[in-house]
Short mmCIF file of C-alpha atoms in Angstrom, two decimals:
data_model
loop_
_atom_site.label_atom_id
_atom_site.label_comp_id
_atom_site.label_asym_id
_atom_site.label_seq_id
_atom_site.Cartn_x
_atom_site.Cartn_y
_atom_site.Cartn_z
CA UNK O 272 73.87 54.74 162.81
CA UNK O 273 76.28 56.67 164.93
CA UNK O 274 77.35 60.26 163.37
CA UNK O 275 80.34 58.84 161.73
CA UNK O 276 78.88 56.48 159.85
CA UNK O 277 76.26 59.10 158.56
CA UNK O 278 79.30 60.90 157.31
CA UNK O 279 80.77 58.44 155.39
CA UNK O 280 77.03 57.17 153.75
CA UNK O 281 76.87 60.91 152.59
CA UNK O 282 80.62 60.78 150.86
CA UNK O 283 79.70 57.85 149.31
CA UNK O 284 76.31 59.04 148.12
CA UNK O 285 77.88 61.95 146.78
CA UNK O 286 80.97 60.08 144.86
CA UNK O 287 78.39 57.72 143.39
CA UNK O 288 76.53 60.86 142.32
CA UNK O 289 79.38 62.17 140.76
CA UNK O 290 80.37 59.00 139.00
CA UNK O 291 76.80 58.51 137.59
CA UNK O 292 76.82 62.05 135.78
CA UNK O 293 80.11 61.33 134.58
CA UNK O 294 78.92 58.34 132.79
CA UNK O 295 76.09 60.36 131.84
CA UNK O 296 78.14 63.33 130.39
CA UNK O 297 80.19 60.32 128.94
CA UNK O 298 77.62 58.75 127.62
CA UNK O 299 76.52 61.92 126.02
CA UNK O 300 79.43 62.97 124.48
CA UNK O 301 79.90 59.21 122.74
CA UNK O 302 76.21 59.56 121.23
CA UNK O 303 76.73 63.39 119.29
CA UNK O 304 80.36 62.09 118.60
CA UNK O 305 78.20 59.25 116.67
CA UNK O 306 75.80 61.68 115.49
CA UNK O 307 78.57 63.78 114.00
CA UNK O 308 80.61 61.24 112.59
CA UNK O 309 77.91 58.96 109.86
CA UNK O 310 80.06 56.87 108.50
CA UNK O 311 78.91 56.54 104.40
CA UNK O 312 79.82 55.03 101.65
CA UNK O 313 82.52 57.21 99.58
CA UNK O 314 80.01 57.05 96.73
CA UNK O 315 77.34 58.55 98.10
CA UNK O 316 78.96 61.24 100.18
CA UNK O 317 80.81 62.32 96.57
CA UNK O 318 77.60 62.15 94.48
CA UNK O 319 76.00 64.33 97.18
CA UNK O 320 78.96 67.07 96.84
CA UNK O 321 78.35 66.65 92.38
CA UNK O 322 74.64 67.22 92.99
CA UNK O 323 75.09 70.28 95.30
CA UNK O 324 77.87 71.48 92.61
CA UNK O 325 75.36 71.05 89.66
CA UNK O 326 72.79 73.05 91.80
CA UNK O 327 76.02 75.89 92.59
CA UNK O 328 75.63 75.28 96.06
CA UNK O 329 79.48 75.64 96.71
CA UNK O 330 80.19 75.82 100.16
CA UNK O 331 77.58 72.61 100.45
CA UNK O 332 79.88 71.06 98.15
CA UNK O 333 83.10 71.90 99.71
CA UNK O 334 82.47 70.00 103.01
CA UNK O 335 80.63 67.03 100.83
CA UNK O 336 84.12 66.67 99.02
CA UNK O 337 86.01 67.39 102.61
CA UNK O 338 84.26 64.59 104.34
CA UNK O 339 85.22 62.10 101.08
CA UNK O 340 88.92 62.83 102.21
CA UNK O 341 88.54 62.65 106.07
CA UNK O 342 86.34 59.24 105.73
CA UNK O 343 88.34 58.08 102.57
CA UNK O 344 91.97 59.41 102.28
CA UNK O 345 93.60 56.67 100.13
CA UNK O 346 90.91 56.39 97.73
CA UNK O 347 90.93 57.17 94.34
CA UNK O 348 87.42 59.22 95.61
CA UNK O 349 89.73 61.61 97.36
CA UNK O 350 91.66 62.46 94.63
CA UNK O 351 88.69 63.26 92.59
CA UNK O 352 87.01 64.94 95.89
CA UNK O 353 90.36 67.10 96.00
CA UNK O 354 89.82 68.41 92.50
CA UNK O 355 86.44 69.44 92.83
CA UNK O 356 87.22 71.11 96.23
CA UNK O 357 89.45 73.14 93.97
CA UNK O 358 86.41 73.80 91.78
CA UNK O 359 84.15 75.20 93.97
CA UNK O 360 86.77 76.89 95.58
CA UNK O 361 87.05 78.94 91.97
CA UNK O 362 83.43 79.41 91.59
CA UNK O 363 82.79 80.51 94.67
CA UNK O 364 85.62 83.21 93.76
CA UNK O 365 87.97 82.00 96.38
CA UNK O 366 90.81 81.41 94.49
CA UNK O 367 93.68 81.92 96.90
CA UNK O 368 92.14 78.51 98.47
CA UNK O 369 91.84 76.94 94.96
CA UNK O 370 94.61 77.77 94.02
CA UNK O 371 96.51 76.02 97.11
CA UNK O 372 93.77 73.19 96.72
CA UNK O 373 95.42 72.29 92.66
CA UNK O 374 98.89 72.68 94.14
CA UNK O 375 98.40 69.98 96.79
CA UNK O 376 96.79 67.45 93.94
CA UNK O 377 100.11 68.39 91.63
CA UNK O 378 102.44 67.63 94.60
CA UNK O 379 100.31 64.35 96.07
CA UNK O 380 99.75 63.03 92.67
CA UNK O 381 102.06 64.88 89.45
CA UNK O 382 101.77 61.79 87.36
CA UNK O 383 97.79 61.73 87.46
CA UNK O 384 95.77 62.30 84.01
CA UNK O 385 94.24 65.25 85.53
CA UNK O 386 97.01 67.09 86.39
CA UNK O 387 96.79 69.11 83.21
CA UNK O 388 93.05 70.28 84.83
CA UNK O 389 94.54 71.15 88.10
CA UNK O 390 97.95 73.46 86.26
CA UNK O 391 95.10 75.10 84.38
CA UNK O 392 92.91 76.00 86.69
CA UNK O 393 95.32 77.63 88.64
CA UNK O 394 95.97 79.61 85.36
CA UNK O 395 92.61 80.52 85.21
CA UNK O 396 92.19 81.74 88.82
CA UNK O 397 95.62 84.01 88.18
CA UNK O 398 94.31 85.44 85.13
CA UNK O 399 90.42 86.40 86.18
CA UNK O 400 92.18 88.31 88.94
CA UNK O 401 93.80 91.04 86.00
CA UNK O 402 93.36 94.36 87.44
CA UNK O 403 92.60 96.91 84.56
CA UNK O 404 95.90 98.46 83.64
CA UNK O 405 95.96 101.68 85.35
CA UNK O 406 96.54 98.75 88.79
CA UNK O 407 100.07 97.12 89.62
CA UNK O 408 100.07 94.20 86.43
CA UNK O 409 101.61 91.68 89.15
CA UNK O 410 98.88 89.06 88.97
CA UNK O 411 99.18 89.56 85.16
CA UNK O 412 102.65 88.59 84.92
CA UNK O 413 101.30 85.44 87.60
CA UNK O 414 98.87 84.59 84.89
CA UNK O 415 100.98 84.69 81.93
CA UNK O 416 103.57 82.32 84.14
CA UNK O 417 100.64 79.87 84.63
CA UNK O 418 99.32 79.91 80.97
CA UNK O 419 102.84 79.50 79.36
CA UNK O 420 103.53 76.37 82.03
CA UNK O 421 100.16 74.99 80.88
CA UNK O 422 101.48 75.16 77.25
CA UNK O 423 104.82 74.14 77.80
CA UNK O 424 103.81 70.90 79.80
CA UNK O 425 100.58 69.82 77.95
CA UNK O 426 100.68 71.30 74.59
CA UNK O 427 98.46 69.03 72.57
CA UNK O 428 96.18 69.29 75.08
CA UNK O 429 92.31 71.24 74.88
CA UNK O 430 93.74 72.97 77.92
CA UNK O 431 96.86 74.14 75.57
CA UNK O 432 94.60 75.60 73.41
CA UNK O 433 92.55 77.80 75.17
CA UNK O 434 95.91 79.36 77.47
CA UNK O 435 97.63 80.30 73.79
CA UNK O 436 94.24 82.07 73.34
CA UNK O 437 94.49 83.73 77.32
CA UNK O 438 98.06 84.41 76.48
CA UNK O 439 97.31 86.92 73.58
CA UNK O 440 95.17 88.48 76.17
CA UNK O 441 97.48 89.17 78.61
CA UNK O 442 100.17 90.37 76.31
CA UNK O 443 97.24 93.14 74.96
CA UNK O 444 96.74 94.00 79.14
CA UNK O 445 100.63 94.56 79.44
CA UNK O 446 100.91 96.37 75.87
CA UNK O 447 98.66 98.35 77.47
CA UNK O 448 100.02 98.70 80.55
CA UNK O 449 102.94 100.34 78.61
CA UNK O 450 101.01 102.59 76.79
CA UNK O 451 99.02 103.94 79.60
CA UNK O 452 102.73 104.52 81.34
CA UNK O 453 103.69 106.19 77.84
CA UNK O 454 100.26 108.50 77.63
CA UNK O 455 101.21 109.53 81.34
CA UNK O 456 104.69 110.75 80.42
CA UNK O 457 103.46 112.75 77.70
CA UNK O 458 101.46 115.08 79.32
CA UNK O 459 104.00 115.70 81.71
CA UNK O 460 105.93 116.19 78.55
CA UNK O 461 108.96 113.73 79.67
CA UNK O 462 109.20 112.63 76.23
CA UNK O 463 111.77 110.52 76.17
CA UNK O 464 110.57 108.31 79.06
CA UNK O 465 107.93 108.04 76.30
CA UNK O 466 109.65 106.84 73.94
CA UNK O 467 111.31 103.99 75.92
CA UNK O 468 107.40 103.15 76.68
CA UNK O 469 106.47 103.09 73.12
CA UNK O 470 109.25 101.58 71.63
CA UNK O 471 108.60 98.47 73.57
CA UNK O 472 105.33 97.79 72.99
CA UNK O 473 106.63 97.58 69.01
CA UNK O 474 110.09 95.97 69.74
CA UNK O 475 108.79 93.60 71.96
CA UNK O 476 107.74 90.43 69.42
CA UNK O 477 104.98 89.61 71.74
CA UNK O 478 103.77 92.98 71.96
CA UNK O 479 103.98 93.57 68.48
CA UNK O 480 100.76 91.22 67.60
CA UNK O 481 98.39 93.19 70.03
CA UNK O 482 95.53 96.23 69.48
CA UNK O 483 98.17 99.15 70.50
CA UNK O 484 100.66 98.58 68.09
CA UNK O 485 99.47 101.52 65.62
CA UNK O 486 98.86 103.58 68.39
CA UNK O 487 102.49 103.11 69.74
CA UNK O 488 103.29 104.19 66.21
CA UNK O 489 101.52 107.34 66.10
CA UNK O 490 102.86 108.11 69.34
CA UNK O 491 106.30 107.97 68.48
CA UNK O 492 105.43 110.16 65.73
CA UNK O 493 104.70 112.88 68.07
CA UNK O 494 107.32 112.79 70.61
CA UNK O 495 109.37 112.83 67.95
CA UNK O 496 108.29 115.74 66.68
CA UNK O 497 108.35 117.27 70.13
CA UNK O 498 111.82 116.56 70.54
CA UNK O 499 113.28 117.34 66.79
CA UNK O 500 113.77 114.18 65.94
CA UNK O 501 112.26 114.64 62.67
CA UNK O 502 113.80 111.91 60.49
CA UNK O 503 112.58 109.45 63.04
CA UNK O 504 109.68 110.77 63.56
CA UNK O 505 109.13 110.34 59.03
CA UNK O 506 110.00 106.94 59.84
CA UNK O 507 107.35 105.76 62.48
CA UNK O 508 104.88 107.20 60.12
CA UNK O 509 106.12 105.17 57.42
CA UNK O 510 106.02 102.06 59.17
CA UNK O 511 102.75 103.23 60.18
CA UNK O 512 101.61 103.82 56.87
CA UNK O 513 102.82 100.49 55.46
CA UNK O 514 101.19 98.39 57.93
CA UNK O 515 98.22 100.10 59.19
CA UNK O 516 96.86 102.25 55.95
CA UNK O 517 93.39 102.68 56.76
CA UNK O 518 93.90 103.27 60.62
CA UNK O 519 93.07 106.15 62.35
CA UNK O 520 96.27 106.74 63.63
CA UNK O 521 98.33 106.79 60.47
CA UNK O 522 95.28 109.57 59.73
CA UNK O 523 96.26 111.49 62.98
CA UNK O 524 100.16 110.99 62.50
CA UNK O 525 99.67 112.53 58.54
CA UNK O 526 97.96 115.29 59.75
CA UNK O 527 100.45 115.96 62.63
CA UNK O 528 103.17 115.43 60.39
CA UNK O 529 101.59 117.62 57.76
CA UNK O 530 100.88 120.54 60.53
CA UNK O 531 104.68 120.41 61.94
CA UNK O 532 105.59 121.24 58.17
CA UNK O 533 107.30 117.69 58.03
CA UNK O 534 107.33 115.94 55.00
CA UNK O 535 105.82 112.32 55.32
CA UNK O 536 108.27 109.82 53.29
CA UNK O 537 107.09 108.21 50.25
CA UNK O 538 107.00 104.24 50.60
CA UNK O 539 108.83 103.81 47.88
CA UNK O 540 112.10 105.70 49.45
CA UNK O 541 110.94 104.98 52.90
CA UNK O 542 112.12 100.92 51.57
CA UNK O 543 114.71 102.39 49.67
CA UNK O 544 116.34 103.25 52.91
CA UNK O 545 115.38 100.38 54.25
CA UNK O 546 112.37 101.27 56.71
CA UNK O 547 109.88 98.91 55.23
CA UNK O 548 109.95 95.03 54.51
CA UNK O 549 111.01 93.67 57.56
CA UNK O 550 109.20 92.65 60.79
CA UNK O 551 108.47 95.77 63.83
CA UNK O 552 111.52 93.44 65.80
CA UNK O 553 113.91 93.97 62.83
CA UNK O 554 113.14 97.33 62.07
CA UNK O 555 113.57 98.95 65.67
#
């Protein structure tokens, strides 16, 4: 064999070389491809995502319910699967992602009979997010949007029910909100930015039914009195008086009252000029 025909026996060698590993790498790559991809049945891979949900292993869960959609899109398993994605999304306390995981079921399927689940939860994921109300009440005001559009769409619903109960909560956290904003501009004595703060939390008819409501009243009492407004000032304590007797702030606002040498109002003329016997929205 002359020196070019060694040559060319050596290209060839090496090409063939080549072209072997390539079917080797190939070859490789096809076999973990098929070790990655097990193709199940839908019932099994779901059940395995319930069981790791039922022992709170979430992110287990997650990619059990994942793989039911990737393997299964158009099956009534991926619907479920992309509900209880949402779920362990919210008890693993990421609720930005199950929150966007109940929006896509609404928008794929708005007609389906557990849409009311999926508008709820995101209710739910809103309103365990309330800051405490010295914190911006923006993911408040998120919840109580949620909660009312839970009511509003599926009022007869078990769901209904326990959002009218959330909802009373949330209107206490922004009544309180108020007051805290009220308190603040007291002791900076801006008293009538005070007022405004009060007032609303007993003019407002959803604010009326929550815990500060007396306190509000007291309050007004004494920036009243701070600013000379003295016959309104009798009033508030009326009101006060009429619907909170027993309190400890119709206490406080008597004694206040009674150490500003103000005259409290007797019920009996406080209805008389027509204070009393009407609800907080009427009155104010």
């Amino acid at each position: 064999m002359n020196s070019r025909q060694m040559h060319l026996a050596r290209v060839l060698g090496a090409t063939l070389l080549a072209a072997g590993l390539g079917a080797c790498g190939t070859l490789g790559r096809q076999q973990a491809e098929r070790q990655q991809f097990v193709d199940e049945p839908v019932a099994q891979i779901y059940n395995r995502g319930a069981a790791n949900l039922d022992r709170r292993r979430w992110p287990q869960a997650l990619r059990n319910f994942e793989e039911v959609e990737r393997q299964h899109p158009y099956s009534s398993w991926a619907r479920r699967a992309m509900l209880m994605e949402a779920y362990a999304h919210y008890q693993n306390n990421d609720y930005d992602e199950s929150i966007a995981d109940a929006q896509r079921f609404i928008a794929l399927h708005p007609g389906n009979e557990n849409a009311p689940y999926a508008y709820y939860l995101i209710a739910i994921c809103h309103f365990e997010r309330i800051l405490d109300v010295g914190r911006d009440q923006g993911t408040t005001e998120r919840a109580l949007q949620a909660l009312n559009d839970v009511v509003r769409r599926y009022p007869e619903s078990a769901y209904a029910r326990d959002a009218r109960l959330k909802i009373d909560m949330v209107y206490d956290q922004l009544a309180g909100k108020e007051m805290a904003v009220g308190r603040f501009y007291l002791t900076r004595d801006q008293h009538l930015a005070a007022i405004n703060r009060f007032r609303n939390v007993i003019e407002n008819e959803n604010f009326q039914r929550t815990s500060h409501t007396p306190e509000a009243l007291h309050r007004l009492v004494e920036s009243y009195l701070s600013v000379g407004m003295t016959e309104e000032a009798q009033r508030m304590a009326a009101i006060l008086g009429h619907n909170f007797p027993g309190s400890e702030w119709y206490e406080r606002s008597h004694r206040l009252m009674t150490d500003s040498g103000v005259a409290p109002v007797a019920e009996e003329e406080a209805r008389r000029r027509g204070w009393l016997g009407r609800t907080f929205g009427a009155v104010f």
